[in-house]
Amino acid sequence: MTSSGSAEDFPAFLPPTPTGVARAAELLRAGEVVALPTETVYGLAAHALDERAVRSLFAIKGRPLIDPLIVHGLDVNFFVNLAHFTPMARLLAETCWPGPLTMIVRKTSAVPLLVTAGRDTVALRAPAHPLMRAVLEACRLPLAAPSANPFGYLSPTRAEHVRTSFGGCVPWILDGGACALGLESTIIDVSDTSAPPRILRPGPITAEALAQILDCRVEIGPRESTPATGGLAAPGMLARHYSPRTPLELLESTQKPGSPPVGRRAAWVRLQRPKPKEATPNAVEVFWLSEDGNLAEAARGLYDLLRRLDMAGYAKIWCECAPESGLGLALNDRLRRAAGRGNS
Ligand code: TXA
Ligand code: MG
């Protein structure tokens, strides 16, 4: 923190105005870390080519240096000096950018190995959020930005979530209100031209849509770990990630929760408002993410609800799974990680 303000002045919320955007850009150019809204979740941004700034990013987040960062920019041209775009990568950029798609491509020597955790590939994304784009326009810097949550915890979908998690350790937050999508971007690895493209993290751009755009088979799931990848295909693929502190257990849509220990309450998160006559076990309170089971609406509100339930002192959170296709794949992926079950 280099501002002249005293500790209790932080974090400072920068307004969603040209003045707020200009201030965020100025701070980023000076090597500071600023929390910025994107259409998926809030990111903790720093100048990607400034190693000192990137180091403070890792430190604030408590993120191990083996976990590489996504670099954000405006479009393919913005990244020309940083990465090699194959025809497949160009097609994805033309079709899905700006938007919630992160591509893994081969990097150039301009990208510090600190950003990519020693890999020869880099994750790139051109976000669609107008404020994030305005900041990129104003600072003209590639921005490394992991989700703005302490490592392993739920991603933030509101400026307030960033403040609750970090207090003054993240001094500046550009307040863009609630994120429109609420789940992290889809990550697709197109760096290996001899292998089919592979979705490393399902997200708002579905596997079905990507297969249609690319007109080929798209694999899903982490790559086999190899010594070259430091033993990890993508550390965000760790079994326990995006987790609340309260124990969370998944239920099929036909399953009912048990009862919490005597004297304690539990929460049951449904995708859709239950029918009035559906029975609920004793001391279990029911919440729903959408009136009618709309998965986009469920995704938008998931992390906010889980954060609120996490602070409410429940003994347990039961959560209903989504159907295993489309956006349901991304929702279930995050729910399994929140439950600490990874890809199992
Ligand atoms: O929606 C999003 O993608 C948000 C917003 C802020 O853009 N960002 C985000 O970043 O979710 P983060 O750091 O929380 O997750 C990025 C994931 C991590 O799991 C990381 O391991 C993986 O991307 N990743 C980054 N570079 C990679 C690479 N070269 N190869 C494989 N995985 C990579
Ligand atoms: Mg994250």
PDB file of N, CA and C in Angstrom, residues 225-323:
ATOM      1  N   SER A 225      -0.864 -35.648 -15.183  1.00  0.00           N
ATOM      2  CA  SER A 225       0.239 -34.833 -14.678  1.00  0.00           C
ATOM      3  C   SER A 225       1.565 -35.437 -15.145  1.00  0.00           C
ATOM      4  N   THR A 226       2.486 -34.571 -15.494  1.00  0.00           N
ATOM      5  CA  THR A 226       3.794 -35.021 -15.962  1.00  0.00           C
ATOM      6  C   THR A 226       4.848 -34.192 -15.235  1.00  0.00           C
ATOM      7  N   PRO A 227       6.099 -34.663 -15.209  1.00  0.00           N
ATOM      8  CA  PRO A 227       7.143 -33.854 -14.572  1.00  0.00           C
ATOM      9  C   PRO A 227       7.210 -32.471 -15.217  1.00  0.00           C
ATOM     10  N   ALA A 228       6.920 -32.380 -16.544  1.00  0.00           N
ATOM     11  CA  ALA A 228       7.027 -31.087 -17.240  1.00  0.00           C
ATOM     12  C   ALA A 228       6.002 -30.075 -16.739  1.00  0.00           C
ATOM     13  N   THR A 229       4.891 -30.558 -16.213  1.00  0.00           N
ATOM     14  CA  THR A 229       3.886 -29.623 -15.705  1.00  0.00           C
ATOM     15  C   THR A 229       4.012 -29.489 -14.189  1.00  0.00           C
ATOM     16  N   GLY A 230       5.150 -29.905 -13.668  1.00  0.00           N
ATOM     17  CA  GLY A 230       5.360 -29.805 -12.226  1.00  0.00           C
ATOM     18  C   GLY A 230       4.435 -30.767 -11.489  1.00  0.00           C
ATOM     19  N   GLY A 231       3.967 -31.804 -12.213  1.00  0.00           N
ATOM     20  CA  GLY A 231       3.122 -32.807 -11.559  1.00  0.00           C
ATOM     21  C   GLY A 231       1.663 -32.398 -11.474  1.00  0.00           C
ATOM     22  N   LEU A 232       1.312 -31.208 -11.943  1.00  0.00           N
ATOM     23  CA  LEU A 232      -0.077 -30.747 -11.856  1.00  0.00           C
ATOM     24  C   LEU A 232      -0.530 -30.217 -13.211  1.00  0.00           C
ATOM     25  N   ALA A 233      -1.674 -30.689 -13.699  1.00  0.00           N
ATOM     26  CA  ALA A 233      -2.181 -30.175 -14.972  1.00  0.00           C
ATOM     27  C   ALA A 233      -2.696 -28.756 -14.782  1.00  0.00           C
ATOM     28  N   ALA A 234      -3.376 -28.497 -13.726  1.00  0.00           N
ATOM     29  CA  ALA A 234      -3.859 -27.153 -13.371  1.00  0.00           C
ATOM     30  C   ALA A 234      -4.200 -27.198 -11.897  1.00  0.00           C
ATOM     31  N   PRO A 235      -3.437 -26.487 -11.098  1.00  0.00           N
ATOM     32  CA  PRO A 235      -3.662 -26.574  -9.657  1.00  0.00           C
ATOM     33  C   PRO A 235      -5.073 -26.168  -9.251  1.00  0.00           C
ATOM     34  N   GLY A 236      -5.752 -25.362 -10.066  1.00  0.00           N
ATOM     35  CA  GLY A 236      -7.152 -25.050  -9.786  1.00  0.00           C
ATOM     36  C   GLY A 236      -7.996 -26.304  -9.831  1.00  0.00           C
ATOM     37  N   MET A 237      -7.407 -27.370 -10.326  1.00  0.00           N
ATOM     38  CA  MET A 237      -8.083 -28.652 -10.396  1.00  0.00           C
ATOM     39  C   MET A 237      -7.900 -29.439  -9.095  1.00  0.00           C
ATOM     40  N   LEU A 238      -7.272 -28.832  -8.102  1.00  0.00           N
ATOM     41  CA  LEU A 238      -7.113 -29.525  -6.834  1.00  0.00           C
ATOM     42  C   LEU A 238      -8.479 -29.959  -6.319  1.00  0.00           C
ATOM     43  N   ALA A 239      -8.527 -31.147  -5.695  1.00  0.00           N
ATOM     44  CA  ALA A 239      -9.827 -31.694  -5.283  1.00  0.00           C
ATOM     45  C   ALA A 239     -10.572 -30.720  -4.378  1.00  0.00           C
ATOM     46  N   ARG A 240      -9.862 -30.122  -3.411  1.00  0.00           N
ATOM     47  CA  ARG A 240     -10.557 -29.191  -2.529  1.00  0.00           C
ATOM     48  C   ARG A 240     -10.191 -27.766  -2.936  1.00  0.00           C
ATOM     49  N   HIS A 241     -11.150 -27.037  -3.425  1.00  0.00           N
ATOM     50  CA  HIS A 241     -10.916 -25.702  -3.967  1.00  0.00           C
ATOM     51  C   HIS A 241     -12.265 -25.032  -3.942  1.00  0.00           C
ATOM     52  N   TYR A 242     -12.328 -23.728  -3.991  1.00  0.00           N
ATOM     53  CA  TYR A 242     -13.595 -23.017  -4.025  1.00  0.00           C
ATOM     54  C   TYR A 242     -14.481 -23.452  -2.855  1.00  0.00           C
ATOM     55  N   SER A 243     -13.888 -23.707  -1.674  1.00  0.00           N
ATOM     56  CA  SER A 243     -14.639 -24.343  -0.589  1.00  0.00           C
ATOM     57  C   SER A 243     -15.081 -23.392   0.500  1.00  0.00           C
ATOM     58  N   PRO A 244     -16.327 -23.547   0.982  1.00  0.00           N
ATOM     59  CA  PRO A 244     -16.698 -22.855   2.221  1.00  0.00           C
ATOM     60  C   PRO A 244     -16.057 -23.590   3.400  1.00  0.00           C
ATOM     61  N   ARG A 245     -16.075 -22.979   4.593  1.00  0.00           N
ATOM     62  CA  ARG A 245     -15.483 -23.662   5.757  1.00  0.00           C
ATOM     63  C   ARG A 245     -16.459 -24.664   6.355  1.00  0.00           C
ATOM     64  N   THR A 246     -17.756 -24.376   6.199  1.00  0.00           N
ATOM     65  CA  THR A 246     -18.770 -25.298   6.700  1.00  0.00           C
ATOM     66  C   THR A 246     -18.746 -26.572   5.846  1.00  0.00           C
ATOM     67  N   PRO A 247     -18.807 -27.771   6.478  1.00  0.00           N
ATOM     68  CA  PRO A 247     -18.817 -28.998   5.667  1.00  0.00           C
ATOM     69  C   PRO A 247     -19.981 -28.979   4.675  1.00  0.00           C
ATOM     70  N   LEU A 248     -19.686 -29.349   3.437  1.00  0.00           N
ATOM     71  CA  LEU A 248     -20.713 -29.311   2.390  1.00  0.00           C
ATOM     72  C   LEU A 248     -20.827 -30.707   1.778  1.00  0.00           C
ATOM     73  N   GLU A 249     -22.042 -31.153   1.575  1.00  0.00           N
ATOM     74  CA  GLU A 249     -22.252 -32.483   0.988  1.00  0.00           C
ATOM     75  C   GLU A 249     -23.233 -32.372  -0.168  1.00  0.00           C
ATOM     76  N   LEU A 250     -22.961 -33.123  -1.232  1.00  0.00           N
ATOM     77  CA  LEU A 250     -23.835 -33.047  -2.416  1.00  0.00           C
ATOM     78  C   LEU A 250     -24.931 -34.094  -2.348  1.00  0.00           C
ATOM     79  N   LEU A 251     -26.066 -33.756  -2.924  1.00  0.00           N
ATOM     80  CA  LEU A 251     -27.192 -34.680  -2.981  1.00  0.00           C
ATOM     81  C   LEU A 251     -27.700 -34.750  -4.414  1.00  0.00           C
ATOM     82  N   GLU A 252     -28.096 -35.924  -4.855  1.00  0.00           N
ATOM     83  CA  GLU A 252     -28.816 -36.030  -6.127  1.00  0.00           C
ATOM     84  C   GLU A 252     -30.160 -35.351  -5.934  1.00  0.00           C
ATOM     85  N   SER A 253     -30.804 -34.966  -7.043  1.00  0.00           N
ATOM     86  CA  SER A 253     -32.047 -34.194  -6.895  1.00  0.00           C
ATOM     87  C   SER A 253     -33.140 -35.003  -6.203  1.00  0.00           C
ATOM     88  N   THR A 254     -33.033 -36.339  -6.220  1.00  0.00           N
ATOM     89  CA  THR A 254     -34.071 -37.159  -5.573  1.00  0.00           C
ATOM     90  C   THR A 254     -33.742 -37.427  -4.099  1.00  0.00           C
ATOM     91  N   GLN A 255     -32.516 -37.117  -3.667  1.00  0.00           N
ATOM     92  CA  GLN A 255     -32.107 -37.429  -2.286  1.00  0.00           C
ATOM     93  C   GLN A 255     -32.539 -36.341  -1.314  1.00  0.00           C
ATOM     94  N   LYS A 256     -32.742 -36.773  -0.060  1.00  0.00           N
ATOM     95  CA  LYS A 256     -33.066 -35.795   0.996  1.00  0.00           C
ATOM     96  C   LYS A 256     -31.925 -35.777   2.019  1.00  0.00           C
ATOM     97  N   PRO A 257     -31.690 -34.628   2.664  1.00  0.00           N
ATOM     98  CA  PRO A 257     -30.631 -34.609   3.687  1.00  0.00           C
ATOM     99  C   PRO A 257     -31.054 -35.359   4.943  1.00  0.00           C
ATOM    100  N   GLY A 258     -30.060 -35.682   5.761  1.00  0.00           N
ATOM    101  CA  GLY A 258     -30.379 -36.256   7.074  1.00  0.00           C
ATOM    102  C   GLY A 258     -30.685 -35.126   8.042  1.00  0.00           C
ATOM    103  N   SER A 259     -30.584 -35.416   9.330  1.00  0.00           N
ATOM    104  CA  SER A 259     -30.822 -34.368  10.330  1.00  0.00           C
ATOM    105  C   SER A 259     -29.483 -33.919  10.893  1.00  0.00           C
ATOM    106  N   PRO A 260     -29.330 -32.635  11.206  1.00  0.00           N
ATOM    107  CA  PRO A 260     -28.073 -32.177  11.818  1.00  0.00           C
ATOM    108  C   PRO A 260     -27.960 -32.682  13.255  1.00  0.00           C
ATOM    109  N   PRO A 261     -26.769 -32.605  13.858  1.00  0.00           N
ATOM    110  CA  PRO A 261     -26.626 -33.012  15.254  1.00  0.00           C
ATOM    111  C   PRO A 261     -27.614 -32.237  16.138  1.00  0.00           C
ATOM    112  N   VAL A 262     -28.006 -32.854  17.250  1.00  0.00           N
ATOM    113  CA  VAL A 262     -28.991 -32.222  18.142  1.00  0.00           C
ATOM    114  C   VAL A 262     -28.534 -30.809  18.532  1.00  0.00           C
ATOM    115  N   GLY A 263     -29.452 -29.870  18.464  1.00  0.00           N
ATOM    116  CA  GLY A 263     -29.143 -28.495  18.866  1.00  0.00           C
ATOM    117  C   GLY A 263     -28.511 -27.665  17.763  1.00  0.00           C
ATOM    118  N   ARG A 264     -28.243 -28.259  16.605  1.00  0.00           N
ATOM    119  CA  ARG A 264     -27.636 -27.512  15.489  1.00  0.00           C
ATOM    120  C   ARG A 264     -28.610 -27.417  14.321  1.00  0.00           C
ATOM    121  N   ARG A 265     -28.359 -26.460  13.437  1.00  0.00           N
ATOM    122  CA  ARG A 265     -29.174 -26.304  12.230  1.00  0.00           C
ATOM    123  C   ARG A 265     -28.328 -26.658  11.013  1.00  0.00           C
ATOM    124  N   ALA A 266     -28.997 -27.016   9.926  1.00  0.00           N
ATOM    125  CA  ALA A 266     -28.288 -27.263   8.666  1.00  0.00           C
ATOM    126  C   ALA A 266     -29.036 -26.561   7.535  1.00  0.00           C
ATOM    127  N   ALA A 267     -28.333 -26.338   6.426  1.00  0.00           N
ATOM    128  CA  ALA A 267     -28.948 -25.672   5.265  1.00  0.00           C
ATOM    129  C   ALA A 267     -29.032 -26.660   4.108  1.00  0.00           C
ATOM    130  N   TRP A 268     -30.101 -26.567   3.349  1.00  0.00           N
ATOM    131  CA  TRP A 268     -30.301 -27.415   2.166  1.00  0.00           C
ATOM    132  C   TRP A 268     -30.497 -26.490   0.977  1.00  0.00           C
ATOM    133  N   VAL A 269     -29.525 -26.479   0.061  1.00  0.00           N
ATOM    134  CA  VAL A 269     -29.577 -25.585  -1.097  1.00  0.00           C
ATOM    135  C   VAL A 269     -30.158 -26.344  -2.292  1.00  0.00           C
ATOM    136  N   ARG A 270     -31.286 -25.851  -2.788  1.00  0.00           N
ATOM    137  CA  ARG A 270     -31.944 -26.462  -3.943  1.00  0.00           C
ATOM    138  C   ARG A 270     -31.718 -25.579  -5.171  1.00  0.00           C
ATOM    139  N   LEU A 271     -31.809 -26.182  -6.354  1.00  0.00           N
ATOM    140  CA  LEU A 271     -31.672 -25.395  -7.588  1.00  0.00           C
ATOM    141  C   LEU A 271     -32.942 -24.616  -7.876  1.00  0.00           C
ATOM    142  N   GLN A 272     -34.050 -25.137  -7.408  1.00  0.00           N
ATOM    143  CA  GLN A 272     -35.362 -24.600  -7.765  1.00  0.00           C
ATOM    144  C   GLN A 272     -36.204 -24.499  -6.506  1.00  0.00           C
ATOM    145  N   ARG A 273     -37.145 -23.557  -6.461  1.00  0.00           N
ATOM    146  CA  ARG A 273     -38.035 -23.439  -5.297  1.00  0.00           C
ATOM    147  C   ARG A 273     -38.812 -24.753  -5.127  1.00  0.00           C
ATOM    148  N   PRO A 274     -38.741 -25.364  -3.932  1.00  0.00           N
ATOM    149  CA  PRO A 274     -39.442 -26.648  -3.757  1.00  0.00           C
ATOM    150  C   PRO A 274     -40.957 -26.462  -3.749  1.00  0.00           C
ATOM    151  N   LYS A 275     -41.652 -27.543  -4.101  1.00  0.00           N
ATOM    152  CA  LYS A 275     -43.130 -27.520  -4.041  1.00  0.00           C
ATOM    153  C   LYS A 275     -43.540 -27.388  -2.581  1.00  0.00           C
ATOM    154  N   PRO A 276     -44.662 -26.687  -2.296  1.00  0.00           N
ATOM    155  CA  PRO A 276     -45.051 -26.447  -0.905  1.00  0.00           C
ATOM    156  C   PRO A 276     -45.179 -27.726  -0.081  1.00  0.00           C
ATOM    157  N   LYS A 277     -45.590 -28.838  -0.721  1.00  0.00           N
ATOM    158  CA  LYS A 277     -45.818 -30.039   0.099  1.00  0.00           C
ATOM    159  C   LYS A 277     -44.561 -30.904   0.284  1.00  0.00           C
ATOM    160  N   GLU A 278     -43.427 -30.498  -0.280  1.00  0.00           N
ATOM    161  CA  GLU A 278     -42.209 -31.308  -0.088  1.00  0.00           C
ATOM    162  C   GLU A 278     -41.744 -31.259   1.361  1.00  0.00           C
ATOM    163  N   ALA A 279     -41.490 -32.422   1.929  1.00  0.00           N
ATOM    164  CA  ALA A 279     -41.115 -32.496   3.350  1.00  0.00           C
ATOM    165  C   ALA A 279     -39.650 -32.098   3.547  1.00  0.00           C
ATOM    166  N   THR A 280     -39.363 -31.481   4.676  1.00  0.00           N
ATOM    167  CA  THR A 280     -37.992 -31.097   5.033  1.00  0.00           C
ATOM    168  C   THR A 280     -37.664 -31.686   6.398  1.00  0.00           C
ATOM    169  N   PRO A 281     -36.495 -32.341   6.546  1.00  0.00           N
ATOM    170  CA  PRO A 281     -36.139 -32.884   7.863  1.00  0.00           C
ATOM    171  C   PRO A 281     -36.067 -31.779   8.921  1.00  0.00           C
ATOM    172  N   ASN A 282     -36.215 -32.165  10.171  1.00  0.00           N
ATOM    173  CA  ASN A 282     -36.161 -31.223  11.297  1.00  0.00           C
ATOM    174  C   ASN A 282     -34.856 -30.439  11.319  1.00  0.00           C
ATOM    175  N   ALA A 283     -34.938 -29.169  11.691  1.00  0.00           N
ATOM    176  CA  ALA A 283     -33.769 -28.291  11.878  1.00  0.00           C
ATOM    177  C   ALA A 283     -32.983 -28.071  10.585  1.00  0.00           C
ATOM    178  N   VAL A 284     -33.609 -28.381   9.426  1.00  0.00           N
ATOM    179  CA  VAL A 284     -32.978 -28.111   8.130  1.00  0.00           C
ATOM    180  C   VAL A 284     -33.724 -26.941   7.469  1.00  0.00           C
ATOM    181  N   GLU A 285     -32.991 -25.892   7.100  1.00  0.00           N
ATOM    182  CA  GLU A 285     -33.607 -24.735   6.431  1.00  0.00           C
ATOM    183  C   GLU A 285     -33.309 -24.814   4.932  1.00  0.00           C
ATOM    184  N   VAL A 286     -34.340 -24.548   4.141  1.00  0.00           N
ATOM    185  CA  VAL A 286     -34.206 -24.724   2.695  1.00  0.00           C
ATOM    186  C   VAL A 286     -33.970 -23.379   1.995  1.00  0.00           C
ATOM    187  N   PHE A 287     -33.051 -23.375   1.043  1.00  0.00           N
ATOM    188  CA  PHE A 287     -32.751 -22.199   0.215  1.00  0.00           C
ATOM    189  C   PHE A 287     -32.804 -22.648  -1.236  1.00  0.00           C
ATOM    190  N   TRP A 288     -33.119 -21.729  -2.148  1.00  0.00           N
ATOM    191  CA  TRP A 288     -33.083 -22.113  -3.560  1.00  0.00           C
ATOM    192  C   TRP A 288     -32.413 -21.025  -4.364  1.00  0.00           C
ATOM    193  N   LEU A 289     -31.757 -21.479  -5.467  1.00  0.00           N
ATOM    194  CA  LEU A 289     -30.947 -20.575  -6.281  1.00  0.00           C
ATOM    195  C   LEU A 289     -31.732 -19.972  -7.434  1.00  0.00           C
ATOM    196  N   SER A 290     -32.859 -20.551  -7.754  1.00  0.00           N
ATOM    197  CA  SER A 290     -33.689 -20.025  -8.849  1.00  0.00           C
ATOM    198  C   SER A 290     -35.128 -20.455  -8.590  1.00  0.00           C
ATOM    199  N   GLU A 291     -36.091 -19.616  -8.978  1.00  0.00           N
ATOM    200  CA  GLU A 291     -37.508 -19.989  -8.825  1.00  0.00           C
ATOM    201  C   GLU A 291     -37.806 -21.266  -9.602  1.00  0.00           C
ATOM    202  N   ASP A 292     -37.288 -21.296 -10.856  1.00  0.00           N
ATOM    203  CA  ASP A 292     -37.714 -22.357 -11.768  1.00  0.00           C
ATOM    204  C   ASP A 292     -36.561 -23.247 -12.240  1.00  0.00           C
ATOM    205  N   GLY A 293     -35.447 -23.254 -11.492  1.00  0.00           N
ATOM    206  CA  GLY A 293     -34.342 -24.155 -11.849  1.00  0.00           C
ATOM    207  C   GLY A 293     -33.500 -23.650 -13.012  1.00  0.00           C
ATOM    208  N   ASN A 294     -33.553 -22.352 -13.306  1.00  0.00           N
ATOM    209  CA  ASN A 294     -32.727 -21.772 -14.376  1.00  0.00           C
ATOM    210  C   ASN A 294     -31.246 -21.830 -13.951  1.00  0.00           C
ATOM    211  N   LEU A 295     -30.432 -22.560 -14.728  1.00  0.00           N
ATOM    212  CA  LEU A 295     -29.049 -22.810 -14.282  1.00  0.00           C
ATOM    213  C   LEU A 295     -28.174 -21.556 -14.335  1.00  0.00           C
ATOM    214  N   ALA A 296     -28.447 -20.649 -15.280  1.00  0.00           N
ATOM    215  CA  ALA A 296     -27.657 -19.410 -15.346  1.00  0.00           C
ATOM    216  C   ALA A 296     -27.914 -18.576 -14.089  1.00  0.00           C
ATOM    217  N   GLU A 297     -29.168 -18.546 -13.659  1.00  0.00           N
ATOM    218  CA  GLU A 297     -29.508 -17.804 -12.443  1.00  0.00           C
ATOM    219  C   GLU A 297     -28.888 -18.497 -11.213  1.00  0.00           C
ATOM    220  N   ALA A 298     -28.915 -19.820 -11.224  1.00  0.00           N
ATOM    221  CA  ALA A 298     -28.321 -20.572 -10.110  1.00  0.00           C
ATOM    222  C   ALA A 298     -26.821 -20.291 -10.015  1.00  0.00           C
ATOM    223  N   ALA A 299     -26.144 -20.273 -11.175  1.00  0.00           N
ATOM    224  CA  ALA A 299     -24.698 -20.024 -11.198  1.00  0.00           C
ATOM    225  C   ALA A 299     -24.395 -18.622 -10.670  1.00  0.00           C
ATOM    226  N   ARG A 300     -25.212 -17.654 -11.075  1.00  0.00           N
ATOM    227  CA  ARG A 300     -24.991 -16.254 -10.687  1.00  0.00           C
ATOM    228  C   ARG A 300     -25.035 -16.096  -9.173  1.00  0.00           C
ATOM    229  N   GLY A 301     -25.928 -16.823  -8.509  1.00  0.00           N
ATOM    230  CA  GLY A 301     -26.111 -16.619  -7.075  1.00  0.00           C
ATOM    231  C   GLY A 301     -25.398 -17.621  -6.179  1.00  0.00           C
ATOM    232  N   LEU A 302     -24.756 -18.638  -6.787  1.00  0.00           N
ATOM    233  CA  LEU A 302     -24.221 -19.745  -5.966  1.00  0.00           C
ATOM    234  C   LEU A 302     -23.209 -19.290  -4.915  1.00  0.00           C
ATOM    235  N   TYR A 303     -22.149 -18.592  -5.338  1.00  0.00           N
ATOM    236  CA  TYR A 303     -21.088 -18.256  -4.377  1.00  0.00           C
ATOM    237  C   TYR A 303     -21.586 -17.279  -3.312  1.00  0.00           C
ATOM    238  N   ASP A 304     -22.462 -16.354  -3.728  1.00  0.00           N
ATOM    239  CA  ASP A 304     -22.991 -15.396  -2.753  1.00  0.00           C
ATOM    240  C   ASP A 304     -23.785 -16.142  -1.684  1.00  0.00           C
ATOM    241  N   LEU A 305     -24.624 -17.076  -2.096  1.00  0.00           N
ATOM    242  CA  LEU A 305     -25.413 -17.830  -1.107  1.00  0.00           C
ATOM    243  C   LEU A 305     -24.489 -18.677  -0.223  1.00  0.00           C
ATOM    244  N   LEU A 306     -23.527 -19.373  -0.829  1.00  0.00           N
ATOM    245  CA  LEU A 306     -22.640 -20.223  -0.021  1.00  0.00           C
ATOM    246  C   LEU A 306     -21.844 -19.388   0.985  1.00  0.00           C
ATOM    247  N   ARG A 307     -21.430 -18.195   0.578  1.00  0.00           N
ATOM    248  CA  ARG A 307     -20.717 -17.313   1.517  1.00  0.00           C
ATOM    249  C   ARG A 307     -21.622 -16.932   2.683  1.00  0.00           C
ATOM    250  N   ARG A 308     -22.883 -16.588   2.361  1.00  0.00           N
ATOM    251  CA  ARG A 308     -23.786 -16.171   3.444  1.00  0.00           C
ATOM    252  C   ARG A 308     -24.065 -17.342   4.378  1.00  0.00           C
ATOM    253  N   LEU A 309     -24.256 -18.532   3.804  1.00  0.00           N
ATOM    254  CA  LEU A 309     -24.525 -19.705   4.647  1.00  0.00           C
ATOM    255  C   LEU A 309     -23.296 -20.046   5.492  1.00  0.00           C
ATOM    256  N   ASP A 310     -22.113 -19.833   4.892  1.00  0.00           N
ATOM    257  CA  ASP A 310     -20.863 -20.145   5.593  1.00  0.00           C
ATOM    258  C   ASP A 310     -20.700 -19.285   6.849  1.00  0.00           C
ATOM    259  N   MET A 311     -21.271 -18.077   6.800  1.00  0.00           N
ATOM    260  CA  MET A 311     -21.122 -17.166   7.956  1.00  0.00           C
ATOM    261  C   MET A 311     -22.254 -17.343   8.964  1.00  0.00           C
ATOM    262  N   ALA A 312     -23.238 -18.188   8.615  1.00  0.00           N
ATOM    263  CA  ALA A 312     -24.445 -18.246   9.445  1.00  0.00           C
ATOM    264  C   ALA A 312     -24.393 -19.335  10.525  1.00  0.00           C
ATOM    265  N   GLY A 313     -23.281 -20.063  10.602  1.00  0.00           N
ATOM    266  CA  GLY A 313     -23.110 -21.011  11.704  1.00  0.00           C
ATOM    267  C   GLY A 313     -23.843 -22.344  11.545  1.00  0.00           C
ATOM    268  N   TYR A 314     -24.156 -22.741  10.315  1.00  0.00           N
ATOM    269  CA  TYR A 314     -24.790 -24.054  10.112  1.00  0.00           C
ATOM    270  C   TYR A 314     -23.785 -25.171  10.375  1.00  0.00           C
ATOM    271  N   ALA A 315     -24.307 -26.311  10.868  1.00  0.00           N
ATOM    272  CA  ALA A 315     -23.432 -27.464  11.098  1.00  0.00           C
ATOM    273  C   ALA A 315     -23.032 -28.072   9.763  1.00  0.00           C
ATOM    274  N   LYS A 316     -23.910 -27.922   8.769  1.00  0.00           N
ATOM    275  CA  LYS A 316     -23.655 -28.556   7.480  1.00  0.00           C
ATOM    276  C   LYS A 316     -24.464 -27.870   6.392  1.00  0.00           C
ATOM    277  N   ILE A 317     -23.919 -27.900   5.175  1.00  0.00           N
ATOM    278  CA  ILE A 317     -24.675 -27.408   4.018  1.00  0.00           C
ATOM    279  C   ILE A 317     -24.858 -28.595   3.066  1.00  0.00           C
ATOM    280  N   TRP A 318     -26.119 -28.919   2.773  1.00  0.00           N
ATOM    281  CA  TRP A 318     -26.384 -29.913   1.732  1.00  0.00           C
ATOM    282  C   TRP A 318     -26.720 -29.166   0.453  1.00  0.00           C
ATOM    283  N   CYS A 319     -26.231 -29.639  -0.664  1.00  0.00           N
ATOM    284  CA  CYS A 319     -26.445 -28.927  -1.913  1.00  0.00           C
ATOM    285  C   CYS A 319     -26.873 -29.897  -3.010  1.00  0.00           C
ATOM    286  N   GLU A 320     -27.910 -29.504  -3.713  1.00  0.00           N
ATOM    287  CA  GLU A 320     -28.430 -30.371  -4.778  1.00  0.00           C
ATOM    288  C   GLU A 320     -27.586 -30.238  -6.049  1.00  0.00           C
ATOM    289  N   CYS A 321     -27.249 -31.366  -6.687  1.00  0.00           N
ATOM    290  CA  CYS A 321     -26.478 -31.342  -7.950  1.00  0.00           C
ATOM    291  C   CYS A 321     -27.357 -30.905  -9.110  1.00  0.00           C
ATOM    292  N   ALA A 322     -26.712 -30.352 -10.149  1.00  0.00           N
ATOM    293  CA  ALA A 322     -27.396 -29.984 -11.396  1.00  0.00           C
ATOM    294  C   ALA A 322     -27.289 -31.162 -12.373  1.00  0.00           C
ATOM    295  N   PRO A 323     -28.074 -31.157 -13.443  1.00  0.00           N
ATOM    296  CA  PRO A 323     -27.890 -32.181 -14.496  1.00  0.00           C
ATOM    297  C   PRO A 323     -26.471 -32.062 -15.072  1.00  0.00           C
TER     298      PRO A 323
END
